[in-house]
mmCIF file of C-alpha atoms and ligand atoms in Angstrom:
data_model
loop_
_atom_site.group_PDB
_atom_site.id
_atom_site.type_symbol
_atom_site.label_atom_id
_atom_site.label_comp_id
_atom_site.label_asym_id
_atom_site.label_seq_id
_atom_site.Cartn_x
_atom_site.Cartn_y
_atom_site.Cartn_z
ATOM 1 C CA MET A 1 -47.768 16.025 51.000
ATOM 2 C CA LYS A 2 -51.098 15.922 52.867
ATOM 3 C CA GLU A 3 -52.474 19.212 51.548
ATOM 4 C CA ALA A 4 -52.822 17.625 48.105
ATOM 5 C CA LEU A 5 -56.189 18.991 47.052
ATOM 6 C CA GLN A 6 -55.860 22.573 48.259
ATOM 7 C CA TYR A 7 -54.917 23.710 44.745
ATOM 8 C CA SER A 8 -56.787 23.794 41.472
ATOM 9 C CA GLU A 9 -56.202 20.461 39.807
ATOM 10 C CA THR A 10 -56.081 21.893 36.286
ATOM 11 C CA GLU A 11 -53.562 24.563 37.066
ATOM 12 C CA GLY A 12 -51.417 22.382 39.221
ATOM 13 C CA ARG A 13 -49.121 23.172 42.085
ATOM 14 C CA ASN A 14 -47.113 26.361 42.156
ATOM 15 C CA PHE A 15 -43.927 25.250 43.836
ATOM 16 C CA SER A 16 -41.235 27.833 44.448
ATOM 17 C CA ARG A 17 -37.708 27.206 43.225
ATOM 18 C CA GLU A 18 -36.604 26.558 46.816
ATOM 19 C CA GLU A 19 -39.389 24.035 47.406
ATOM 20 C CA LEU A 20 -38.460 22.225 44.223
ATOM 21 C CA VAL A 21 -34.808 22.041 45.210
ATOM 22 C CA THR A 22 -35.819 20.604 48.593
ATOM 23 C CA LEU A 23 -38.092 18.017 47.001
ATOM 24 C CA LEU A 24 -35.492 17.043 44.407
ATOM 25 C CA SER A 25 -33.023 16.518 47.243
ATOM 26 C CA LEU A 26 -35.267 14.185 49.252
ATOM 27 C CA THR A 27 -33.401 11.126 50.513
ATOM 28 C CA ASP A 28 -35.930 9.571 52.882
ATOM 29 C CA ALA A 29 -37.435 6.517 51.155
ATOM 30 C CA ASP A 30 -40.906 7.039 52.715
ATOM 31 C CA GLU A 31 -41.033 10.688 51.666
ATOM 32 C CA ILE A 32 -39.969 9.803 48.138
ATOM 33 C CA ALA A 33 -42.593 7.048 47.959
ATOM 34 C CA ALA A 34 -45.242 9.540 49.186
ATOM 35 C CA LEU A 35 -44.239 12.009 46.472
ATOM 36 C CA PHE A 36 -44.513 9.340 43.774
ATOM 37 C CA LYS A 37 -47.858 8.153 45.119
ATOM 38 C CA GLU A 38 -49.281 11.678 45.176
ATOM 39 C CA ALA A 39 -48.148 12.249 41.576
ATOM 40 C CA PHE A 40 -49.585 8.895 40.490
ATOM 41 C CA ASP A 41 -52.947 9.682 42.117
ATOM 42 C CA CYS A 42 -52.939 13.126 40.513
ATOM 43 C CA LYS A 43 -52.409 11.540 37.103
ATOM 44 C CA ILE A 44 -55.240 9.063 37.660
ATOM 45 C CA ARG A 45 -57.617 11.909 38.558
ATOM 46 C CA THR A 46 -56.657 14.187 35.685
ATOM 47 C CA ARG A 47 -55.545 11.890 32.850
ATOM 48 C CA GLY A 48 -56.978 8.538 33.858
ATOM 49 C CA ASP A 49 -55.130 5.285 34.402
ATOM 50 C CA LYS A 50 -54.145 4.500 30.808
ATOM 51 C CA VAL A 51 -50.749 4.795 29.223
ATOM 52 C CA TYR A 52 -50.632 5.926 25.597
ATOM 53 C CA LEU A 53 -48.264 4.320 23.163
ATOM 54 C CA ARG A 54 -46.431 6.047 20.316
ATOM 55 C CA GLY A 55 -44.611 3.802 17.881
ATOM 56 C CA LEU A 56 -41.128 5.197 17.339
ATOM 57 C CA ILE A 57 -39.644 5.357 13.825
ATOM 58 C CA GLU A 58 -35.963 6.294 13.866
ATOM 59 C CA ILE A 59 -35.941 7.574 10.304
ATOM 60 C CA SER A 60 -32.293 8.584 9.945
ATOM 61 C CA ASN A 61 -29.191 9.006 12.088
ATOM 62 C CA ILE A 62 -27.687 11.613 9.784
ATOM 63 C CA CYS A 63 -27.267 14.838 11.753
ATOM 64 C CA ARG A 64 -25.697 18.189 10.968
ATOM 65 C CA LYS A 65 -25.220 19.018 14.633
ATOM 66 C CA ASN A 66 -22.462 18.277 17.066
ATOM 67 C CA CYS A 67 -24.067 18.228 20.519
ATOM 68 C CA LEU A 68 -21.306 17.328 22.968
ATOM 69 C CA TYR A 69 -23.312 14.548 24.645
ATOM 70 C CA CYS A 70 -24.804 12.661 21.705
ATOM 71 C CA GLY A 71 -23.418 9.609 19.928
ATOM 72 C CA LEU A 72 -25.023 10.653 16.654
ATOM 73 C CA ARG A 73 -23.116 13.927 16.510
ATOM 74 C CA HIS A 74 -21.801 14.836 13.101
ATOM 75 C CA SER A 75 -18.147 14.394 14.057
ATOM 76 C CA ASN A 76 -18.584 10.827 15.284
ATOM 77 C CA ILE A 77 -17.202 9.078 12.233
ATOM 78 C CA SER A 78 -17.583 5.626 13.777
ATOM 79 C CA VAL A 79 -21.361 5.695 13.174
ATOM 80 C CA ARG A 80 -22.683 3.961 10.073
ATOM 81 C CA ARG A 81 -25.166 6.505 8.782
ATOM 82 C CA TYR A 82 -28.504 5.358 7.388
ATOM 83 C CA GLU A 83 -31.762 6.701 6.106
ATOM 84 C CA LEU A 84 -34.883 4.539 5.979
ATOM 85 C CA ASP A 85 -36.530 4.386 2.578
ATOM 86 C CA ASP A 86 -40.164 5.414 2.113
ATOM 87 C CA GLU A 87 -41.366 1.848 1.963
ATOM 88 C CA THR A 88 -39.830 1.027 5.362
ATOM 89 C CA VAL A 89 -41.255 4.144 7.001
ATOM 90 C CA LEU A 90 -44.720 3.388 5.663
ATOM 91 C CA LYS A 91 -44.385 -0.247 6.722
ATOM 92 C CA GLU A 92 -43.471 0.783 10.261
ATOM 93 C CA ALA A 93 -46.337 3.284 10.393
ATOM 94 C CA GLY A 94 -48.621 0.471 9.223
ATOM 95 C CA PHE A 95 -47.282 -1.735 12.004
ATOM 96 C CA ALA A 96 -48.137 0.960 14.550
ATOM 97 C CA TYR A 97 -51.634 1.256 13.163
ATOM 98 C CA ASP A 98 -52.255 -2.493 13.148
ATOM 99 C CA ALA A 99 -50.690 -2.880 16.582
ATOM 100 C CA GLY A 100 -53.185 -0.343 17.969
ATOM 101 C CA TYR A 101 -50.520 2.168 19.010
ATOM 102 C CA GLY A 102 -52.773 4.951 17.728
ATOM 103 C CA SER A 103 -49.880 7.281 17.136
ATOM 104 C CA VAL A 104 -46.336 7.391 15.732
ATOM 105 C CA VAL A 105 -43.248 9.480 16.349
ATOM 106 C CA ILE A 106 -40.838 10.116 13.501
ATOM 107 C CA GLN A 107 -37.504 10.910 15.042
ATOM 108 C CA GLY A 108 -34.178 11.610 13.405
ATOM 109 C CA GLY A 109 -31.039 13.678 13.320
ATOM 110 C CA GLU A 110 -31.331 17.293 12.267
ATOM 111 C CA ARG A 111 -31.284 17.953 8.514
ATOM 112 C CA ARG A 112 -32.445 20.979 6.625
ATOM 113 C CA ASP A 113 -31.829 20.073 2.995
ATOM 114 C CA GLY A 114 -34.753 20.647 0.633
ATOM 115 C CA GLU A 115 -34.873 17.021 -0.402
ATOM 116 C CA PHE A 116 -35.294 15.821 3.173
ATOM 117 C CA ILE A 117 -37.933 18.441 3.952
ATOM 118 C CA SER A 118 -40.024 17.474 0.917
ATOM 119 C CA ARG A 119 -39.585 13.789 1.670
ATOM 120 C CA ILE A 120 -40.964 14.195 5.185
ATOM 121 C CA GLU A 121 -43.860 16.170 3.761
ATOM 122 C CA SER A 122 -44.827 13.413 1.334
ATOM 123 C CA LEU A 123 -44.299 10.696 3.956
ATOM 124 C CA LEU A 124 -46.684 12.525 6.276
ATOM 125 C CA ARG A 125 -49.332 12.508 3.576
ATOM 126 C CA GLY A 126 -48.629 8.820 2.904
ATOM 127 C CA ILE A 127 -49.013 7.871 6.568
ATOM 128 C CA LYS A 128 -52.234 9.869 6.866
ATOM 129 C CA LYS A 129 -53.690 7.797 4.027
ATOM 130 C CA LYS A 130 -53.245 4.651 6.130
ATOM 131 C CA GLY A 131 -55.815 5.711 8.669
ATOM 132 C CA ASN A 132 -56.500 7.911 11.614
ATOM 133 C CA ILE A 133 -53.064 7.842 13.153
ATOM 134 C CA GLY A 134 -51.565 10.709 15.163
ATOM 135 C CA ILE A 135 -48.140 11.857 14.009
ATOM 136 C CA THR A 136 -45.465 13.440 16.154
ATOM 137 C CA LEU A 137 -42.255 14.722 14.616
ATOM 138 C CA SER A 138 -38.919 15.015 16.349
ATOM 139 C CA LEU A 139 -36.563 16.308 13.679
ATOM 140 C CA GLY A 140 -34.833 19.186 15.362
ATOM 141 C CA GLU A 141 -34.685 22.870 14.596
ATOM 142 C CA GLN A 142 -36.276 23.901 11.321
ATOM 143 C CA THR A 143 -37.469 27.134 9.763
ATOM 144 C CA ASP A 144 -40.933 28.490 10.437
ATOM 145 C CA GLU A 145 -41.819 27.643 6.840
ATOM 146 C CA THR A 146 -40.771 23.990 7.226
ATOM 147 C CA TYR A 147 -42.747 23.621 10.458
ATOM 148 C CA ARG A 148 -45.759 25.079 8.652
ATOM 149 C CA ARG A 149 -45.410 22.723 5.683
ATOM 150 C CA TRP A 150 -45.099 19.656 7.881
ATOM 151 C CA PHE A 151 -48.070 20.713 9.976
ATOM 152 C CA GLU A 152 -50.188 21.145 6.873
ATOM 153 C CA ALA A 153 -49.094 17.710 5.663
ATOM 154 C CA GLY A 154 -50.478 16.085 8.821
ATOM 155 C CA ALA A 155 -48.018 16.304 11.721
ATOM 156 C CA HIS A 156 -49.769 17.619 14.793
ATOM 157 C CA ARG A 157 -47.230 17.221 17.578
ATOM 158 C CA TYR A 158 -43.545 18.111 17.697
ATOM 159 C CA LEU A 159 -40.878 17.216 20.213
ATOM 160 C CA LEU A 160 -37.930 19.547 20.615
ATOM 161 C CA ARG A 161 -36.097 19.289 23.883
ATOM 162 C CA ILE A 162 -34.597 22.419 25.355
ATOM 163 C CA GLU A 163 -31.992 20.016 26.873
ATOM 164 C CA SER A 164 -31.406 22.525 29.686
ATOM 165 C CA SER A 165 -33.321 25.718 30.344
ATOM 166 C CA ASP A 166 -30.155 27.293 31.762
ATOM 167 C CA ARG A 167 -28.360 29.086 28.940
ATOM 168 C CA ASN A 168 -24.970 28.687 30.606
ATOM 169 C CA LEU A 169 -25.376 24.946 31.014
ATOM 170 C CA TYR A 170 -26.750 24.772 27.459
ATOM 171 C CA ALA A 171 -23.569 26.480 26.284
ATOM 172 C CA ARG A 172 -21.394 23.973 28.153
ATOM 173 C CA ILE A 173 -22.995 20.967 26.472
ATOM 174 C CA HIS A 174 -23.095 22.358 22.951
ATOM 175 C CA PRO A 175 -20.360 23.650 20.651
ATOM 176 C CA ASP A 176 -19.918 27.388 20.572
ATOM 177 C CA ASN A 177 -21.304 28.253 17.136
ATOM 178 C CA ASN A 178 -24.564 29.466 15.624
ATOM 179 C CA LEU A 179 -25.663 25.928 14.738
ATOM 180 C CA HIS A 180 -26.143 25.373 18.466
ATOM 181 C CA SER A 181 -27.905 28.435 19.783
ATOM 182 C CA PHE A 182 -30.070 28.506 22.890
ATOM 183 C CA ASP A 183 -32.027 31.469 21.523
ATOM 184 C CA GLU A 184 -32.654 29.657 18.266
ATOM 185 C CA ARG A 185 -34.010 26.685 20.225
ATOM 186 C CA LEU A 186 -36.387 28.973 22.124
ATOM 187 C CA ALA A 187 -37.463 30.616 18.851
ATOM 188 C CA CYS A 188 -38.215 27.183 17.357
ATOM 189 C CA LEU A 189 -40.430 26.277 20.318
ATOM 190 C CA GLU A 190 -42.307 29.541 19.775
ATOM 191 C CA SER A 191 -42.630 28.887 16.047
ATOM 192 C CA LEU A 192 -43.993 25.384 16.658
ATOM 193 C CA LYS A 193 -46.629 26.731 19.004
ATOM 194 C CA LYS A 194 -47.564 29.483 16.567
ATOM 195 C CA ASN A 195 -47.966 26.945 13.768
ATOM 196 C CA GLY A 196 -50.522 25.002 15.772
ATOM 197 C CA TYR A 197 -48.520 22.030 17.023
ATOM 198 C CA LYS A 198 -48.926 20.416 20.383
ATOM 199 C CA VAL A 199 -45.431 21.124 21.601
ATOM 200 C CA GLY A 200 -43.242 18.785 23.590
ATOM 201 C CA THR A 201 -39.924 19.610 25.149
ATOM 202 C CA GLY A 202 -37.652 18.166 27.792
ATOM 203 C CA VAL A 203 -34.256 18.051 29.417
ATOM 204 C CA MET A 204 -31.526 15.634 30.370
ATOM 205 C CA ILE A 205 -31.130 14.910 34.047
ATOM 206 C CA GLY A 206 -27.832 14.348 35.841
ATOM 207 C CA LEU A 207 -25.647 16.134 33.296
ATOM 208 C CA PRO A 208 -22.133 17.045 34.348
ATOM 209 C CA PHE A 209 -22.145 20.599 35.833
ATOM 210 C CA GLN A 210 -25.934 20.455 36.408
ATOM 211 C CA THR A 211 -27.309 21.529 39.802
ATOM 212 C CA PHE A 212 -30.628 20.909 41.571
ATOM 213 C CA GLU A 213 -31.326 24.601 40.996
ATOM 214 C CA ASN A 214 -30.945 24.049 37.242
ATOM 215 C CA LEU A 215 -33.456 21.200 37.394
ATOM 216 C CA ALA A 216 -35.898 23.251 39.485
ATOM 217 C CA ASP A 217 -35.631 25.968 36.824
ATOM 218 C CA ASP A 218 -36.287 23.373 34.112
ATOM 219 C CA LEU A 219 -39.565 22.455 35.811
ATOM 220 C CA LEU A 220 -40.515 26.117 36.145
ATOM 221 C CA PHE A 221 -39.599 26.630 32.479
ATOM 222 C CA PHE A 222 -42.003 23.854 31.396
ATOM 223 C CA LYS A 223 -44.767 25.469 33.374
ATOM 224 C CA GLU A 224 -44.053 28.999 32.144
ATOM 225 C CA THR A 225 -43.946 27.946 28.485
ATOM 226 C CA GLY A 226 -47.155 25.943 28.885
ATOM 227 C CA VAL A 227 -45.934 22.921 26.947
ATOM 228 C CA ASP A 228 -48.273 20.033 26.133
ATOM 229 C CA MET A 229 -45.761 17.215 26.529
ATOM 230 C CA VAL A 230 -42.486 16.620 28.279
ATOM 231 C CA GLY A 231 -39.947 13.889 27.640
ATOM 232 C CA MET A 232 -36.998 13.881 29.969
ATOM 233 C CA GLY A 233 -34.585 11.267 31.105
ATOM 234 C CA PRO A 234 -31.218 10.642 32.657
ATOM 235 C CA TYR A 235 -28.098 11.762 30.846
ATOM 236 C CA LEU A 236 -26.115 8.694 29.832
ATOM 237 C CA GLU A 237 -22.508 8.554 28.753
ATOM 238 C CA HIS A 238 -21.412 7.838 25.204
ATOM 239 C CA ASP A 239 -17.728 7.071 24.882
ATOM 240 C CA MET A 240 -17.363 8.721 21.466
ATOM 241 C CA THR A 241 -18.487 12.159 22.647
ATOM 242 C CA PRO A 242 -16.595 15.095 24.193
ATOM 243 C CA LEU A 243 -18.744 15.079 27.353
ATOM 244 C CA TYR A 244 -17.452 11.591 28.168
ATOM 245 C CA GLU A 245 -14.364 13.305 29.547
ATOM 246 C CA TYR A 246 -16.455 14.515 32.506
ATOM 247 C CA ARG A 247 -17.918 11.129 33.455
ATOM 248 C CA ASN A 248 -16.153 11.299 36.838
ATOM 249 C CA LEU A 249 -18.455 14.214 37.742
ATOM 250 C CA LEU A 250 -21.616 12.158 37.312
ATOM 251 C CA MET A 251 -23.939 10.806 39.964
ATOM 252 C CA SER A 252 -24.396 7.034 39.986
ATOM 253 C CA GLY A 253 -26.877 5.568 37.529
ATOM 254 C CA HIS A 254 -29.213 4.772 40.408
ATOM 255 C CA GLU A 255 -29.146 8.371 41.611
ATOM 256 C CA ARG A 256 -29.728 9.712 38.112
ATOM 257 C CA LEU A 257 -32.756 7.476 37.684
ATOM 258 C CA LEU A 258 -34.183 8.413 41.074
ATOM 259 C CA LEU A 259 -33.716 12.088 40.263
ATOM 260 C CA SER A 260 -35.455 11.556 36.916
ATOM 261 C CA LEU A 261 -38.407 9.917 38.666
ATOM 262 C CA LYS A 262 -38.624 12.847 41.101
ATOM 263 C CA MET A 263 -38.625 15.238 38.128
ATOM 264 C CA VAL A 264 -41.534 13.302 36.585
ATOM 265 C CA ALA A 265 -43.499 13.298 39.841
ATOM 266 C CA LEU A 266 -43.001 17.005 40.505
ATOM 267 C CA LEU A 267 -43.897 17.929 36.954
ATOM 268 C CA ARG A 268 -47.098 15.892 37.171
ATOM 269 C CA LEU A 269 -48.093 17.826 40.303
ATOM 270 C CA MET A 270 -47.223 21.127 38.614
ATOM 271 C CA MET A 271 -48.888 20.340 35.266
ATOM 272 C CA PRO A 272 -51.546 17.692 35.974
ATOM 273 C CA ASP A 273 -53.017 17.401 32.492
ATOM 274 C CA ILE A 274 -49.999 17.257 30.181
ATOM 275 C CA ASN A 275 -48.406 14.212 28.596
ATOM 276 C CA ILE A 276 -45.242 13.046 30.296
ATOM 277 C CA ALA A 277 -43.119 10.355 28.682
ATOM 278 C CA ALA A 278 -41.501 7.394 30.379
ATOM 279 C CA THR A 279 -38.281 7.514 28.345
ATOM 280 C CA THR A 280 -35.993 4.817 27.016
ATOM 281 C CA ALA A 281 -32.998 6.307 28.840
ATOM 282 C CA MET A 282 -34.730 5.345 32.108
ATOM 283 C CA GLN A 283 -34.855 1.748 30.929
ATOM 284 C CA VAL A 284 -31.078 1.758 30.424
ATOM 285 C CA LEU A 285 -30.488 2.357 34.123
ATOM 286 C CA ASP A 286 -33.178 -0.061 35.296
ATOM 287 C CA PRO A 287 -35.045 -2.668 33.210
ATOM 288 C CA TYR A 288 -38.251 -1.374 34.818
ATOM 289 C CA GLY A 289 -37.239 2.293 34.769
ATOM 290 C CA ARG A 290 -40.082 3.272 32.462
ATOM 291 C CA GLU A 291 -42.722 1.423 34.462
ATOM 292 C CA LYS A 292 -41.412 3.141 37.592
ATOM 293 C CA ALA A 293 -41.805 6.490 35.796
ATOM 294 C CA ILE A 294 -45.412 5.599 34.998
ATOM 295 C CA MET A 295 -45.968 4.801 38.671
ATOM 296 C CA ALA A 296 -44.550 8.275 39.443
ATOM 297 C CA GLY A 297 -46.856 10.152 37.056
ATOM 298 C CA ALA A 298 -45.783 9.533 33.442
ATOM 299 C CA ASN A 299 -48.473 8.474 30.943
ATOM 300 C CA VAL A 300 -46.805 8.031 27.535
ATOM 301 C CA LEU A 301 -44.401 5.380 26.290
ATOM 302 C CA MET A 302 -42.740 5.029 22.911
ATOM 303 C CA PRO A 303 -42.156 1.472 21.739
ATOM 304 C CA ASN A 304 -39.361 1.345 19.187
ATOM 305 C CA MET A 305 -40.339 -0.053 15.783
ATOM 306 C CA THR A 306 -36.990 0.247 14.017
ATOM 307 C CA ASP A 307 -35.550 -2.923 12.472
ATOM 308 C CA PRO A 308 -32.657 -4.452 14.453
ATOM 309 C CA ASP A 309 -30.306 -3.733 11.508
ATOM 310 C CA ASN A 310 -30.697 -0.013 11.993
ATOM 311 C CA ARG A 311 -31.378 0.089 15.734
ATOM 312 C CA GLU A 312 -27.760 -0.479 16.526
ATOM 313 C CA ASN A 313 -26.840 2.550 14.446
ATOM 314 C CA TYR A 314 -29.147 4.844 16.390
ATOM 315 C CA GLN A 315 -27.211 5.010 19.622
ATOM 316 C CA ILE A 316 -27.401 8.441 21.166
ATOM 317 C CA TYR A 317 -25.886 6.884 24.325
ATOM 318 C CA ASN A 318 -24.134 3.638 25.161
ATOM 319 C CA ASN A 319 -26.084 0.492 26.136
ATOM 320 C CA LYS A 320 -29.282 1.243 24.264
ATOM 321 C CA PRO A 321 -31.698 -1.513 25.341
ATOM 322 C CA GLY A 322 -33.468 -4.004 23.069
ATOM 323 C CA ILE A 323 -30.945 -3.572 20.288
ATOM 324 C CA ASN A 324 -31.630 -6.995 18.765
ATOM 325 C CA ASP A 325 -35.404 -6.835 19.112
ATOM 326 C CA ASP A 326 -37.767 -6.143 16.256
ATOM 327 C CA ALA A 327 -41.038 -4.210 16.473
ATOM 328 C CA GLU A 328 -43.061 -7.321 17.343
ATOM 329 C CA ILE A 329 -40.782 -8.447 20.183
ATOM 330 C CA THR A 330 -40.568 -4.897 21.536
ATOM 331 C CA LYS A 331 -44.348 -4.777 21.612
ATOM 332 C CA SER A 332 -44.785 -8.059 23.464
ATOM 333 C CA LYS A 333 -42.114 -7.166 26.030
ATOM 334 C CA ILE A 334 -43.767 -3.809 26.701
ATOM 335 C CA ILE A 335 -47.189 -5.369 27.140
ATOM 336 C CA GLU A 336 -45.740 -7.943 29.519
ATOM 337 C CA ASN A 337 -43.859 -5.353 31.564
ATOM 338 C CA LEU A 338 -46.819 -2.991 31.806
ATOM 339 C CA GLU A 339 -49.122 -5.840 32.790
ATOM 340 C CA SER A 340 -46.738 -6.911 35.528
ATOM 341 C CA PHE A 341 -47.214 -3.447 37.065
ATOM 342 C CA GLY A 342 -50.989 -3.539 36.513
ATOM 343 C CA ILE A 343 -50.753 -0.618 34.057
ATOM 344 C CA ARG A 344 -53.532 -0.311 31.433
ATOM 345 C CA ILE A 345 -52.849 0.632 27.825
ATOM 346 C CA GLY A 346 -54.911 3.131 25.787
ATOM 347 C CA TRP A 347 -55.117 1.053 22.617
ATOM 348 C CA ASN A 348 -55.943 2.926 19.399
ATOM 349 C CA GLU A 349 -56.032 6.285 21.144
ATOM 350 C CA TRP A 350 -54.071 9.398 20.233
ATOM 351 C CA GLY A 351 -53.861 10.352 23.881
ATOM 352 C CA ASP A 352 -53.555 14.092 23.396
ATOM 353 C CA ALA A 353 -53.137 16.323 26.388
ATOM 354 C CA ARG A 354 -56.517 17.628 27.405
ATOM 355 C CA PRO A 355 -56.951 21.016 25.751
ATOM 356 C CA VAL A 356 -57.189 23.677 28.428
ATOM 357 C CA ASP A 357 -57.894 27.305 27.684
ATOM 358 C CA ASN A 358 -55.528 28.694 30.245
ATOM 359 C CA ARG A 359 -52.567 27.282 28.356
ATOM 360 C CA GLN A 360 -53.407 28.770 24.950
HETATM 361 N N1 5AD B 1 -27.936 10.754 27.212
HETATM 362 C C1 5AD B 1 -29.268 10.941 27.364
HETATM 363 N N2 5AD B 1 -30.032 11.543 26.453
HETATM 364 C C2 5AD B 1 -29.434 11.975 25.338
HETATM 365 N N3 5AD B 1 -29.914 12.610 24.271
HETATM 366 C C3 5AD B 1 -28.927 12.823 23.394
HETATM 367 N N4 5AD B 1 -27.780 12.333 23.893
HETATM 368 C C4 5AD B 1 -28.064 11.803 25.088
HETATM 369 C C5 5AD B 1 -27.303 11.168 26.092
HETATM 370 N N5 5AD B 1 -25.998 10.977 25.950
HETATM 371 C C6 5AD B 1 -31.304 13.030 24.176
HETATM 372 C C7 5AD B 1 -31.408 14.537 23.969
HETATM 373 C C8 5AD B 1 -32.056 14.657 22.619
HETATM 374 C C9 5AD B 1 -32.777 13.359 22.483
HETATM 375 C C10 5AD B 1 -33.046 12.966 21.081
HETATM 376 O O1 5AD B 1 -31.913 12.428 23.079
HETATM 377 O O2 5AD B 1 -32.225 15.096 24.980
HETATM 378 O O3 5AD B 1 -32.956 15.733 22.533
HETATM 379 FE FE1 SF4 B 2 -28.034 15.555 16.404
HETATM 380 FE FE2 SF4 B 2 -30.068 15.475 18.157
HETATM 381 FE FE3 SF4 B 2 -27.801 14.137 18.627
HETATM 382 FE FE4 SF4 B 2 -27.765 16.802 18.765
HETATM 383 S S1 SF4 B 2 -28.960 15.397 20.121
HETATM 384 S S2 SF4 B 2 -26.255 15.524 17.727
HETATM 385 S S3 SF4 B 2 -29.235 17.328 17.157
HETATM 386 S S4 SF4 B 2 -29.249 13.735 16.986
#
């Protein structure tokens, strides 16, 4: 790790697939700590020491898809489906603004009905009227036209995880039909970029059937596609999903978290100036999982703002943390946790990835 500065900081490290596999397999505690430290220092030099907050609005758990790993899948009839009304969404966006989060993420299951698309469009305009607040959408695969409409209405970032960059693994964790197409997912990422969004993607880590080679390829995929943000976290079981059957193939929770932290650190070294999220799934496996991710190179965190009544209905995996907390309590816990690690918060800042020409 000593040759740290022999590469261009903006372009980042060009690890080979083999090097990545070796680094992901590290078991020596000192070597792992050195990797995390190098990634943390790289982040401080390129992005500064602040963490940016994005208030999370879980707008609806209604989803037309049937991903084999997700508790919100269409076929899970035990979920009580909900949709927040406009007033609640605007109230939560107002909370984010007043709380100084600077930015919100509207996340929900995938829906393509005209009513939903128009509703999002008018909500975007409504939120924009509240003030200078950045808006990220995470509402799945949509048509080029829908992405364009939402962008024009004020969304400027979009999160759409590739889930796995390996098409065979993608096929094993999704049903075999044209609602769940790897090529369609790639086309959507292209369309988002073309429409002017800052594009975020990501993968799950520690999936059944997943290899270190798959994860190395995921990192190389992020770099090749030149994404602006990455949100990735450990795969977690949900007992009402088909993938639960393969839980005996999984690494321990501890190993999945450690692997996720290594993924964050390596990605930071490869793409020094992007936004990398410390995800909620990390917090499930360790109460300080997200803070540990920040110490390994992540710089974005998404405090949940959903009311406790609906939070419990938005369970993509079992044991979602903070299920009884409201937006205010979530905020104070996050501030306390970050402070205990000496991590500074970028209040009232959008925290966009630094625009760099070589990624256009
Ligand atoms: N474990 C971890 N992450 C999951 N997601 C969905 N189901 C699970 C799970 N069981 C992630 C996917 C999706 C995001 C909204 O949540 O990566 O893109
Ligand atoms: Fe729906 Fe997203 Fe869950 Fe897939 S991962 S079932 S698209 S909410």
